[in-house]
CSV table of C-alpha atoms in Angstrom, one decimal:
chain,number,residue,atom,x,y,z
K,1,MET,CA,96.2,95.5,119.4
K,2,ALA,CA,96.7,98.9,117.8
K,3,GLY,CA,100.2,100.1,118.1
K,4,ASN,CA,101.7,96.8,119.1
K,5,PRO,CA,105.1,96.7,117.4
K,6,ALA,CA,105.9,93.7,115.2
K,7,VAL,CA,108.7,91.4,116.2
K,8,ALA,CA,109.9,88.4,114.2
K,9,MET,CA,112.3,86.0,115.8
K,10,GLY,CA,115.2,84.5,113.8
K,11,SER,CA,116.0,80.8,114.0
K,12,ARG,CA,119.0,79.5,115.9
K,13,ALA,CA,120.6,78.4,112.7
K,14,ARG,CA,120.8,82.0,111.5
K,15,ARG,CA,122.9,83.1,114.5
K,16,THR,CA,126.6,83.8,114.0
K,17,SER,CA,129.0,82.1,116.3
K,18,ARG,CA,129.4,85.3,118.4
K,19,VAL,CA,126.5,87.7,118.6
K,20,GLY,CA,126.1,90.7,120.9
K,21,LEU,CA,122.5,90.3,122.0
K,22,SER,CA,122.9,93.3,124.3
K,23,ARG,CA,126.0,95.4,124.9
K,24,VAL,CA,125.2,98.3,127.1
K,25,GLY,CA,127.1,100.3,129.7
K,26,VAL,CA,130.3,101.5,128.0
K,27,ALA,CA,129.6,104.4,125.6
K,28,LEU,CA,126.9,105.8,127.9
K,29,LEU,CA,129.6,105.9,130.6
K,30,PHE,CA,131.5,108.1,128.3
K,31,PHE,CA,128.5,110.5,128.2
K,32,LEU,CA,128.5,110.6,132.0
K,33,ALA,CA,132.2,111.3,132.3
K,34,CYS,CA,132.7,113.6,129.3
K,35,SER,CA,130.8,116.2,127.4
K,36,ASP,CA,131.0,117.3,123.8
K,37,PRO,CA,131.4,121.2,123.7
K,38,GLN,CA,130.9,121.2,119.9
K,39,ARG,CA,127.5,119.5,120.2
K,40,GLY,CA,124.6,121.7,121.2
K,41,PRO,CA,121.0,120.6,121.8
K,42,PRO,CA,119.1,120.0,118.6
K,43,GLU,CA,116.7,122.7,117.5
K,44,ASP,CA,113.1,121.6,117.2
K,45,PRO,CA,111.1,123.2,114.3
K,46,PRO,CA,108.4,125.6,115.5
K,47,PRO,CA,105.0,123.8,115.9
K,48,PRO,CA,102.0,124.8,113.8
K,49,PRO,CA,99.6,127.2,115.5
K,50,GLU,CA,97.2,124.4,116.4
K,51,ALA,CA,99.8,122.1,117.9
K,52,PRO,CA,99.9,121.8,121.7
K,53,ALA,CA,102.9,122.8,123.8
K,54,SER,CA,103.1,119.2,125.0
K,55,TRP,CA,101.2,116.2,123.8
K,56,CYS,CA,101.5,114.8,127.3
K,57,GLU,CA,98.8,117.2,128.5
K,58,HIS,CA,96.3,115.4,126.2
K,59,VAL,CA,96.9,111.8,127.3
K,60,ALA,CA,94.5,110.0,129.5
K,61,SER,CA,96.1,107.3,131.6
K,62,GLY,CA,95.1,103.8,132.3
K,63,PRO,CA,94.8,101.5,135.4
K,64,ALA,CA,97.8,100.7,137.5
K,65,GLY,CA,99.5,97.4,136.6
K,66,MET,CA,100.0,94.2,138.5
K,67,LEU,CA,103.7,93.7,137.7
K,68,PRO,CA,106.4,94.6,140.3
K,69,ALA,CA,107.8,98.0,139.3
K,70,PRO,CA,111.2,96.8,138.1
K,71,LEU,CA,109.6,94.3,135.7
K,72,ALA,CA,107.1,96.9,134.5
K,73,MET,CA,110.0,99.4,133.9
K,74,SER,CA,111.8,96.7,131.9
K,75,GLN,CA,108.7,96.3,129.7
K,76,ALA,CA,108.4,100.0,129.2
K,77,HIS,CA,112.1,100.4,128.5
K,78,ALA,CA,111.9,97.7,125.8
K,79,LEU,CA,109.2,99.7,124.0
K,80,VAL,CA,111.1,102.9,124.3
K,81,ARG,CA,114.5,101.5,123.3
K,82,PHE,CA,113.5,99.2,120.5
K,83,PHE,CA,110.2,100.5,119.2
K,84,SER,CA,109.6,104.2,120.0
K,85,ALA,CA,109.5,107.2,117.7
K,86,GLY,CA,112.2,109.9,117.8
K,87,ILE,CA,114.5,108.2,120.3
K,88,SER,CA,117.8,106.4,119.8
K,89,SER,CA,118.7,103.3,121.8
K,90,GLU,CA,121.5,105.4,123.2
K,91,GLY,CA,119.2,108.2,124.3
K,92,ALA,CA,116.8,105.7,125.9
K,93,ASP,CA,119.6,104.1,127.9
K,94,GLN,CA,121.0,107.5,129.0
K,95,ALA,CA,117.5,108.4,130.3
K,96,LEU,CA,117.2,105.1,132.2
K,97,VAL,CA,120.6,105.7,134.0
K,98,THR,CA,119.5,109.2,135.0
K,99,ALA,CA,116.2,107.9,136.4
K,100,LEU,CA,117.8,105.1,138.4
K,101,GLU,CA,120.7,106.9,140.2
K,102,GLY,CA,120.8,107.0,144.0
K,103,ALA,CA,121.3,104.8,147.0
K,104,SER,CA,117.8,103.3,146.3
K,105,VAL,CA,115.0,103.8,143.8
K,106,ASP,CA,111.7,105.4,144.2
K,107,TRP,CA,110.1,103.8,141.1
K,108,ASN,CA,107.2,106.4,140.9
K,109,ALA,CA,109.7,109.2,140.9
K,110,ALA,CA,112.0,107.3,138.5
K,111,VAL,CA,109.1,107.1,136.0
K,112,GLY,CA,108.8,110.9,136.0
K,113,THR,CA,112.6,111.4,135.6
K,114,TYR,CA,112.8,108.9,132.8
K,115,ALA,CA,110.0,110.6,130.8
K,116,GLN,CA,111.5,114.1,131.3
K,117,GLU,CA,114.5,113.0,129.4
K,118,LEU,CA,112.5,111.7,126.4
K,119,GLU,CA,110.4,113.7,123.9
K,120,THR,CA,108.1,110.9,122.9
K,121,VAL,CA,107.4,109.5,126.4
K,122,CYS,CA,104.9,110.9,129.0
K,123,ALA,CA,104.7,110.0,132.7
K,124,LEU,CA,101.2,110.0,134.3
K,125,ASP,CA,99.5,108.9,137.4
K,126,ALA,CA,97.5,105.7,136.9
K,127,ALA,CA,93.7,106.1,136.5
K,128,PRO,CA,91.7,105.2,139.6
K,129,GLN,CA,89.1,103.2,137.7
K,130,PRO,CA,89.2,100.5,135.0
K,131,LEU,CA,86.9,100.5,132.0
K,132,GLN,CA,83.3,100.4,133.2
K,133,ALA,CA,80.3,98.6,131.7
K,134,VAL,CA,78.8,99.9,128.5
K,135,ARG,CA,75.9,102.4,128.7
K,136,VAL,CA,73.5,103.9,126.2
K,137,GLU,CA,71.4,107.0,126.8
K,138,GLU,CA,69.1,108.9,124.6
K,139,ALA,CA,69.5,112.6,123.8
K,140,GLY,CA,66.5,113.3,121.6
K,141,SER,CA,66.8,111.3,118.5
K,142,VAL,CA,70.5,110.5,119.1
K,143,ALA,CA,71.7,107.5,121.1
K,144,VAL,CA,74.8,108.3,123.2
K,145,ILE,CA,77.1,105.4,123.7
K,146,TYR,CA,79.5,105.3,126.6
K,147,PRO,CA,81.8,102.5,125.5
K,148,GLY,CA,82.7,99.8,128.0
K,149,THR,CA,82.5,96.1,128.7
K,150,GLY,CA,79.5,93.9,128.0
K,151,GLU,CA,76.8,93.8,125.3
K,152,LEU,CA,75.8,96.9,123.4
K,153,LEU,CA,72.1,97.4,122.6
K,154,LEU,CA,70.9,100.4,120.7
K,155,PRO,CA,67.3,101.9,120.9
K,156,PRO,CA,65.5,101.1,117.6
K,157,SER,CA,64.4,104.7,117.3
K,158,ALA,CA,67.9,106.2,117.2
K,159,GLN,CA,68.5,108.3,114.1
K,160,ALA,CA,72.2,109.0,114.8
K,161,VAL,CA,74.8,107.9,117.4
K,162,ALA,CA,77.3,109.8,119.5
K,163,ILE,CA,80.2,107.8,121.0
K,164,ASP,CA,81.5,109.5,124.1
K,165,LEU,CA,85.3,109.2,124.3
K,166,ARG,CA,85.7,111.5,127.2
K,167,GLY,CA,86.9,110.1,130.5
K,168,LEU,CA,87.7,106.7,129.1
K,169,PRO,CA,90.8,105.1,130.7
K,170,ALA,CA,93.7,103.5,128.7
K,171,ASP,CA,92.4,100.1,129.6
K,172,PRO,CA,93.5,97.0,127.6
K,173,ARG,CA,89.9,96.3,126.8
K,174,LEU,CA,89.1,99.7,125.4
K,175,GLU,CA,90.0,99.0,121.8
K,176,GLU,CA,87.5,96.1,121.6
K,177,ALA,CA,84.8,98.2,123.3
K,178,LEU,CA,85.3,100.9,120.7
K,179,ALA,CA,85.2,98.4,117.8
K,180,ARG,CA,81.9,97.1,119.1
K,181,ALA,CA,80.5,100.6,119.3
K,182,ILE,CA,81.2,101.5,115.7
K,183,ALA,CA,80.2,98.0,114.5
K,184,ALA,CA,76.7,98.4,116.0
K,185,VAL,CA,76.0,101.4,113.8
K,186,SER,CA,77.7,100.3,110.5
K,187,THR,CA,76.8,98.1,107.6
K,188,GLN,CA,80.1,98.6,105.7
K,189,PRO,CA,83.7,97.9,106.8
K,190,ILE,CA,85.7,101.0,107.7
K,191,ALA,CA,89.3,101.0,106.5
K,192,ARG,CA,92.0,102.2,109.0
K,193,PRO,CA,95.0,104.3,108.0
K,194,PRO,CA,98.3,102.5,108.0
K,195,GLY,CA,101.2,103.4,110.2
K,196,LYS,CA,105.0,103.0,110.2
K,197,VAL,CA,106.5,100.9,113.0
K,198,HIS,CA,109.9,99.3,113.9
K,199,THR,CA,110.2,95.7,113.0
K,200,TYR,CA,112.9,93.2,113.8
K,201,VAL,CA,114.1,89.8,112.8
K,202,GLY,CA,116.1,89.0,115.9
K,203,MET,CA,117.8,91.7,117.9
K,204,LEU,CA,120.5,93.7,116.1
K,205,ASP,CA,124.1,93.0,117.0
K,206,GLU,CA,125.2,96.1,118.8
K,207,VAL,CA,128.9,95.2,118.7
K,208,ALA,CA,130.8,95.1,115.4
K,209,THR,CA,131.9,91.5,114.6
K,210,GLU,CA,133.9,90.0,111.7
K,211,ASN,CA,130.8,88.2,110.6
K,212,GLY,CA,128.6,91.4,110.2
K,213,ASN,CA,125.1,91.7,111.4
K,214,VAL,CA,122.9,88.7,110.5
K,215,TYR,CA,119.8,90.2,112.2
K,216,GLU,CA,117.5,92.7,110.6
K,217,HIS,CA,115.7,96.0,111.6
K,218,SER,CA,113.5,97.9,109.3
K,219,ILE,CA,110.8,100.6,109.5
K,220,ALA,CA,107.8,99.0,107.9
K,221,ARG,CA,104.3,100.0,106.9
K,222,ARG,CA,101.5,98.2,108.8
K,223,THR,CA,97.8,98.3,108.2
K,224,LEU,CA,95.4,97.0,110.8
K,225,PRO,CA,92.2,95.1,109.8
K,226,SER,CA,89.2,97.3,108.9
K,227,PHE,CA,86.5,97.8,111.5
K,228,ALA,CA,83.9,95.1,110.8
K,229,PRO,CA,80.2,96.0,110.6
K,230,ALA,CA,77.5,94.4,112.7
K,231,GLY,CA,74.6,96.9,112.4
K,232,THR,CA,71.3,96.7,110.5
K,233,LYS,CA,71.6,100.3,109.3
K,234,GLU,CA,74.3,102.9,108.7
K,235,LEU,CA,73.8,105.7,111.2
K,236,PRO,CA,75.5,109.1,111.3
K,237,VAL,CA,78.2,109.2,114.0
K,238,ALA,CA,79.7,111.9,116.2
K,239,LEU,CA,82.7,111.3,118.5
K,240,LEU,CA,82.6,113.4,121.7
K,241,THR,CA,86.1,114.4,122.6
K,242,GLY,CA,87.7,116.2,125.6
K,243,PRO,CA,91.0,117.8,126.3
K,244,SER,CA,92.6,114.4,127.0
K,245,LEU,CA,92.0,111.0,125.5
K,246,ALA,CA,93.2,107.5,126.1
K,247,PRO,CA,95.5,106.4,123.3
K,248,ALA,CA,93.1,103.9,121.9
K,249,ALA,CA,90.3,106.5,122.0
K,250,ALA,CA,92.4,109.1,120.2
K,251,ARG,CA,93.4,106.4,117.6
K,252,PHE,CA,89.8,105.6,117.1
K,253,ALA,CA,88.9,109.3,116.5
K,254,VAL,CA,91.7,109.7,114.0
K,255,GLU,CA,90.8,106.6,112.1
K,256,LEU,CA,87.1,107.4,111.8
K,257,ARG,CA,87.6,111.0,111.0
K,258,LEU,CA,90.1,110.3,108.2
K,259,ALA,CA,87.7,107.7,106.8
K,260,ARG,CA,85.0,110.4,106.9
K,261,ARG,CA,82.8,108.0,108.9
K,262,ALA,CA,82.4,110.3,112.0
K,263,TRP,CA,82.3,113.9,113.0
K,264,ILE,CA,84.4,115.2,115.9
K,265,PHE,CA,82.4,117.2,118.5
K,266,GLY,CA,84.3,118.8,121.3
K,267,GLU,CA,88.1,119.3,121.5
K,268,PRO,CA,90.8,118.7,118.9
K,269,VAL,CA,92.5,115.3,118.7
K,270,ILE,CA,96.3,115.1,119.1
K,271,THR,CA,97.7,112.5,116.7
K,272,ALA,CA,100.7,111.8,118.9
K,273,VAL,CA,98.3,110.5,121.6
K,274,ALA,CA,96.8,108.2,118.9
K,275,GLU,CA,100.3,106.8,118.2
K,276,SER,CA,101.1,105.9,121.7
K,277,ARG,CA,100.7,103.0,124.1
K,278,TRP,CA,100.1,103.0,127.9
K,279,VAL,CA,102.4,100.9,130.1
K,280,PRO,CA,101.7,101.0,133.8
K,281,VAL,CA,104.7,101.1,136.2
K,282,GLY,CA,103.8,101.0,139.9
K,283,ALA,CA,101.2,103.7,140.8
K,284,ARG,CA,102.1,105.6,137.6
K,285,GLY,CA,102.8,104.7,134.0
K,286,LEU,CA,104.2,105.8,130.7
K,287,ALA,CA,102.5,106.7,127.4
K,288,ILE,CA,105.1,105.8,124.7
K,289,ARG,CA,104.8,106.8,121.0
K,290,THR,CA,105.5,103.6,119.0
K,291,GLU,CA,104.0,104.4,115.6
K,292,VAL,CA,103.7,107.2,113.0
K,293,LEU,CA,100.4,107.2,111.2
K,294,GLU,CA,100.9,107.8,107.5
K,295,ASP,CA,98.5,107.2,104.6
K,296,GLU,CA,98.8,107.7,100.9
K,297,GLN,CA,98.8,111.5,101.4
K,298,GLY,CA,101.7,111.4,103.8
K,299,ARG,CA,101.9,111.8,107.6
K,300,VAL,CA,98.6,112.3,109.3
K,301,PRO,CA,98.4,116.0,110.6
K,302,ASP,CA,99.6,116.6,114.2
K,303,VAL,CA,96.2,117.9,115.2
K,304,LEU,CA,92.7,117.0,113.9
K,305,THR,CA,90.5,120.0,114.7
K,306,ALA,CA,87.0,119.5,116.0
K,307,ASP,CA,84.1,119.9,113.6
K,308,ARG,CA,81.7,121.3,116.3
K,309,PRO,CA,82.2,122.5,119.8
K,310,LEU,CA,80.3,121.1,122.8
K,311,THR,CA,79.3,124.4,124.3
K,312,SER,CA,75.6,123.8,125.1
K,313,GLY,CA,73.8,120.9,126.6
K,314,LEU,CA,74.4,117.5,125.0
K,315,GLU,CA,70.9,117.2,123.4
K,316,ALA,CA,71.2,120.7,121.9
K,317,SER,CA,74.7,120.1,120.6
K,318,LEU,CA,73.7,116.8,118.9
K,319,GLY,CA,70.4,118.0,117.5
K,320,GLU,CA,71.8,118.6,114.0
K,321,LEU,CA,73.7,115.3,113.8
K,322,PRO,CA,71.0,113.2,112.1
K,323,GLY,CA,71.0,115.6,109.1
K,324,LEU,CA,74.7,116.5,108.9
K,325,GLY,CA,75.6,113.9,106.2
K,326,THR,CA,79.2,112.9,105.5
K,327,PRO,CA,82.0,114.8,107.1
K,328,PRO,CA,84.4,116.7,104.7
K,329,SER,CA,88.0,115.6,104.2
K,330,VAL,CA,90.5,116.4,106.9
K,331,ASP,CA,92.5,119.6,106.2
K,332,ARG,CA,96.1,118.5,105.3
K,333,GLY,CA,97.5,122.0,104.8
K,334,LEU,CA,99.9,122.1,107.8
K,335,LYS,CA,103.1,120.0,107.6
K,336,PRO,CA,103.4,117.6,110.6
K,337,THR,CA,106.3,118.4,112.9
K,338,ARG,CA,106.1,115.5,115.4
K,339,ALA,CA,109.1,113.2,115.6
K,340,GLY,CA,109.3,110.2,113.3
K,341,LEU,CA,111.0,106.8,113.6
K,342,LEU,CA,114.8,106.6,113.6
K,343,GLN,CA,116.7,103.9,111.9
K,344,LYS,CA,118.5,101.7,114.5
K,345,SER,CA,122.2,101.8,113.8
K,346,SER,CA,125.5,101.8,115.8
K,347,LEU,CA,127.0,105.2,116.6
K,348,ALA,CA,130.6,104.4,117.4
K,349,ARG,CA,132.1,106.5,120.2
K,350,ALA,CA,135.3,106.3,122.2
K,351,THR,CA,134.4,105.2,125.7
K,352,GLU,CA,135.6,105.6,129.3
K,353,MET,CA,134.6,103.4,132.2
K,354,ALA,CA,132.6,104.5,135.2
K,355,GLN,CA,130.5,102.6,137.8
K,356,THR,CA,127.5,104.0,139.6
K,357,ARG,CA,124.4,102.3,141.0
K,358,GLY,CA,122.3,104.0,138.3
K,359,ILE,CA,124.5,102.4,135.6
K,360,ALA,CA,124.3,99.0,137.3
K,361,ARG,CA,120.5,99.2,137.6
K,362,ALA,CA,120.1,100.4,134.0
K,363,ASN,CA,122.4,97.6,132.8
K,364,LEU,CA,120.2,95.0,134.5
K,365,ILE,CA,116.9,96.5,133.3
K,366,THR,CA,118.2,96.7,129.7
K,367,MET,CA,119.5,93.2,129.8
K,368,HIS,CA,116.2,91.9,131.1
K,369,ALA,CA,114.2,94.0,128.5
K,370,ALA,CA,116.3,92.6,125.6
K,371,LEU,CA,116.1,89.0,126.8
K,372,ARG,CA,112.4,89.3,127.4
K,373,ARG,CA,111.8,90.7,123.9
K,374,PHE,CA,114.2,88.6,121.9
K,375,PHE,CA,115.6,85.5,123.7
K,376,PRO,CA,113.8,82.5,122.2
K,377,TYR,CA,115.2,79.7,124.4
K,378,PHE,CA,113.3,80.1,127.7
K,379,PRO,CA,111.4,76.8,126.9
K,380,VAL,CA,114.8,75.1,126.8
K,381,VAL,CA,116.7,76.8,129.6
K,382,GLY,CA,113.9,77.8,131.9
K,383,ASP,CA,112.6,81.3,132.7
K,384,THR,CA,113.9,82.8,135.9
K,385,ILE,CA,115.0,86.2,134.7
K,386,ASP,CA,112.2,88.0,136.6
K,387,GLU,CA,113.2,86.7,139.9
K,388,ARG,CA,116.9,87.2,139.1
K,389,LEU,CA,116.4,90.8,138.1
K,390,GLN,CA,114.7,91.7,141.4
K,391,GLU,CA,117.4,89.8,143.3
K,392,SER,CA,120.2,91.6,141.4
K,393,LEU,CA,118.6,95.0,142.0
K,394,LEU,CA,118.6,94.3,145.7
K,395,GLU,CA,122.3,93.5,145.5
K,396,VAL,CA,122.9,96.9,143.9
K,397,ASP,CA,121.0,98.6,146.7
K,398,SER,CA,123.2,96.9,149.3
K,399,GLY,CA,126.3,99.1,148.8
K,400,PRO,CA,128.3,101.4,146.7
K,401,MET,CA,129.2,100.2,143.2
K,402,ASN,CA,132.7,99.6,141.9
K,403,ARG,CA,134.0,97.7,138.9
K,404,GLU,CA,134.3,94.3,140.7
K,405,ARG,CA,130.7,94.5,142.1
K,406,LEU,CA,129.4,95.7,138.7
K,407,VAL,CA,130.9,92.6,137.0
K,408,GLN,CA,129.6,90.3,139.7
K,409,VAL,CA,126.1,91.6,139.6
K,410,LEU,CA,125.9,91.4,135.8
K,411,GLN,CA,127.4,87.9,135.7
K,412,ARG,CA,125.0,86.7,138.4
K,413,PHE,CA,122.0,88.0,136.3
K,414,GLY,CA,123.4,86.5,133.1
K,415,GLU,CA,123.7,83.1,134.7
K,416,ALA,CA,119.9,83.0,134.9
K,417,ILE,CA,119.6,82.0,131.2
K,418,HIS,CA,122.0,79.0,131.7
K,419,ASP,CA,123.6,79.6,128.4
K,420,GLY,CA,127.2,79.3,129.3
K,421,HIS,CA,128.3,82.0,126.8
K,422,VAL,CA,127.5,85.2,128.7
K,423,SER,CA,130.7,87.3,129.1
K,424,ILE,CA,131.0,90.6,130.9
K,425,ASP,CA,133.8,92.8,129.6
K,426,ALA,CA,134.4,95.6,132.1
K,427,THR,CA,137.7,96.7,130.6
K,428,TYR,CA,136.4,97.1,127.0
K,429,SER,CA,137.6,100.3,125.5
K,430,GLY,CA,136.5,100.1,121.9
K,431,SER,CA,133.7,102.0,120.1
K,432,VAL,CA,130.2,100.8,120.9
K,433,PRO,CA,126.9,102.6,120.7
K,434,LEU,CA,125.5,101.8,124.1
K,435,PHE,CA,126.4,101.2,127.7
K,436,LEU,CA,126.3,97.6,128.9
K,437,PRO,CA,129.5,95.5,128.8
K,438,LEU,CA,127.7,92.2,128.0
K,439,MET,CA,127.8,89.8,125.1
K,440,LEU,CA,126.0,86.5,124.5
K,441,GLU,CA,127.8,84.0,122.4
K,442,ASN,CA,125.6,81.5,120.7
K,443,VAL,CA,127.1,78.3,119.5
K,444,GLY,CA,125.6,75.6,117.3
């Protein structure tokens, strides 16, 4: 799936005798207790004239998910913390604490608070409808495809095709539906631009050890397979765009326009949307940028302008499409300003302990997220961390948090992996980058 970050798991033999799989809850506590008067907010460079005030305004959401909200939030936080653009692990954890403070958690509200703290994350209400069945209508000599599920049949008389990307939800099936649509009108494969993503070989050790870090993180270039052809003739294509697009639809538009395979009729396409993924959480969800599209000419522009407006009726707007020919190259004159990927590294800071319900909940969510993404031994020890997370969060809700309760809650959650080497260090006062006093020791 487009935008899916790559993760490679290391073997047990490569583990050092003591590895911090996730150590969160200490340095972030420092941020809550102390401020840095010499450190002002970073200044963002001014956007180019075509860039939107917020890319979030241009994202179309997807259907609500089936997971309980805490598990969905863990899934989203894993993407943000380990794989997102422009966000440090430290910043992601801080945002999670802010979102989860209080005597109890309204998860729909927490989604919004979380996104407000993070530049490359957007909170949206879930779409009311999933992806519908594919439809094809005729507008003069142009076949208009409304992508969806099921078999796609084109009228033999079509001289050109318009693929309508407007109103499509960020449904997991959308990418395949779009690939079927372009395949039906193509006789040659269409190359897709590469992107840069975070990749891991195991989870980085976030606590300095005498053995160093045996795991690996890198920012790697990834190229998705070309769009495969399945048509009997190569037809001119226009993509119909609106003010907001689902991430897969925006990615599709960027890819085909850069390849000069399709024209854009309608509204500009925001590249940040194309670089994001939709993760449902409760009745809402998060669009998270996890990639930076970058080809041999450099980063893809922040905005791909439309080639034609859709100001009149559809048939009139598409009347010239059969004779338009090949689209020109995309204008690369403006320097992109959207956030890129950050190297994952430890930022040592002096720490000071504090205990709140928000910190306890964020500890639990982050532990769960790290284990779900990186822990390879569930087939050996059993997988009960979903149930244990929900149980532990209920325990946090049951009363005010202090150091003793914080340790007990985290120890109880850590017991779910039956490893025997989970330790909670609530008195740690060294320099660590994050905020959870937890270490997994792997032996053998």
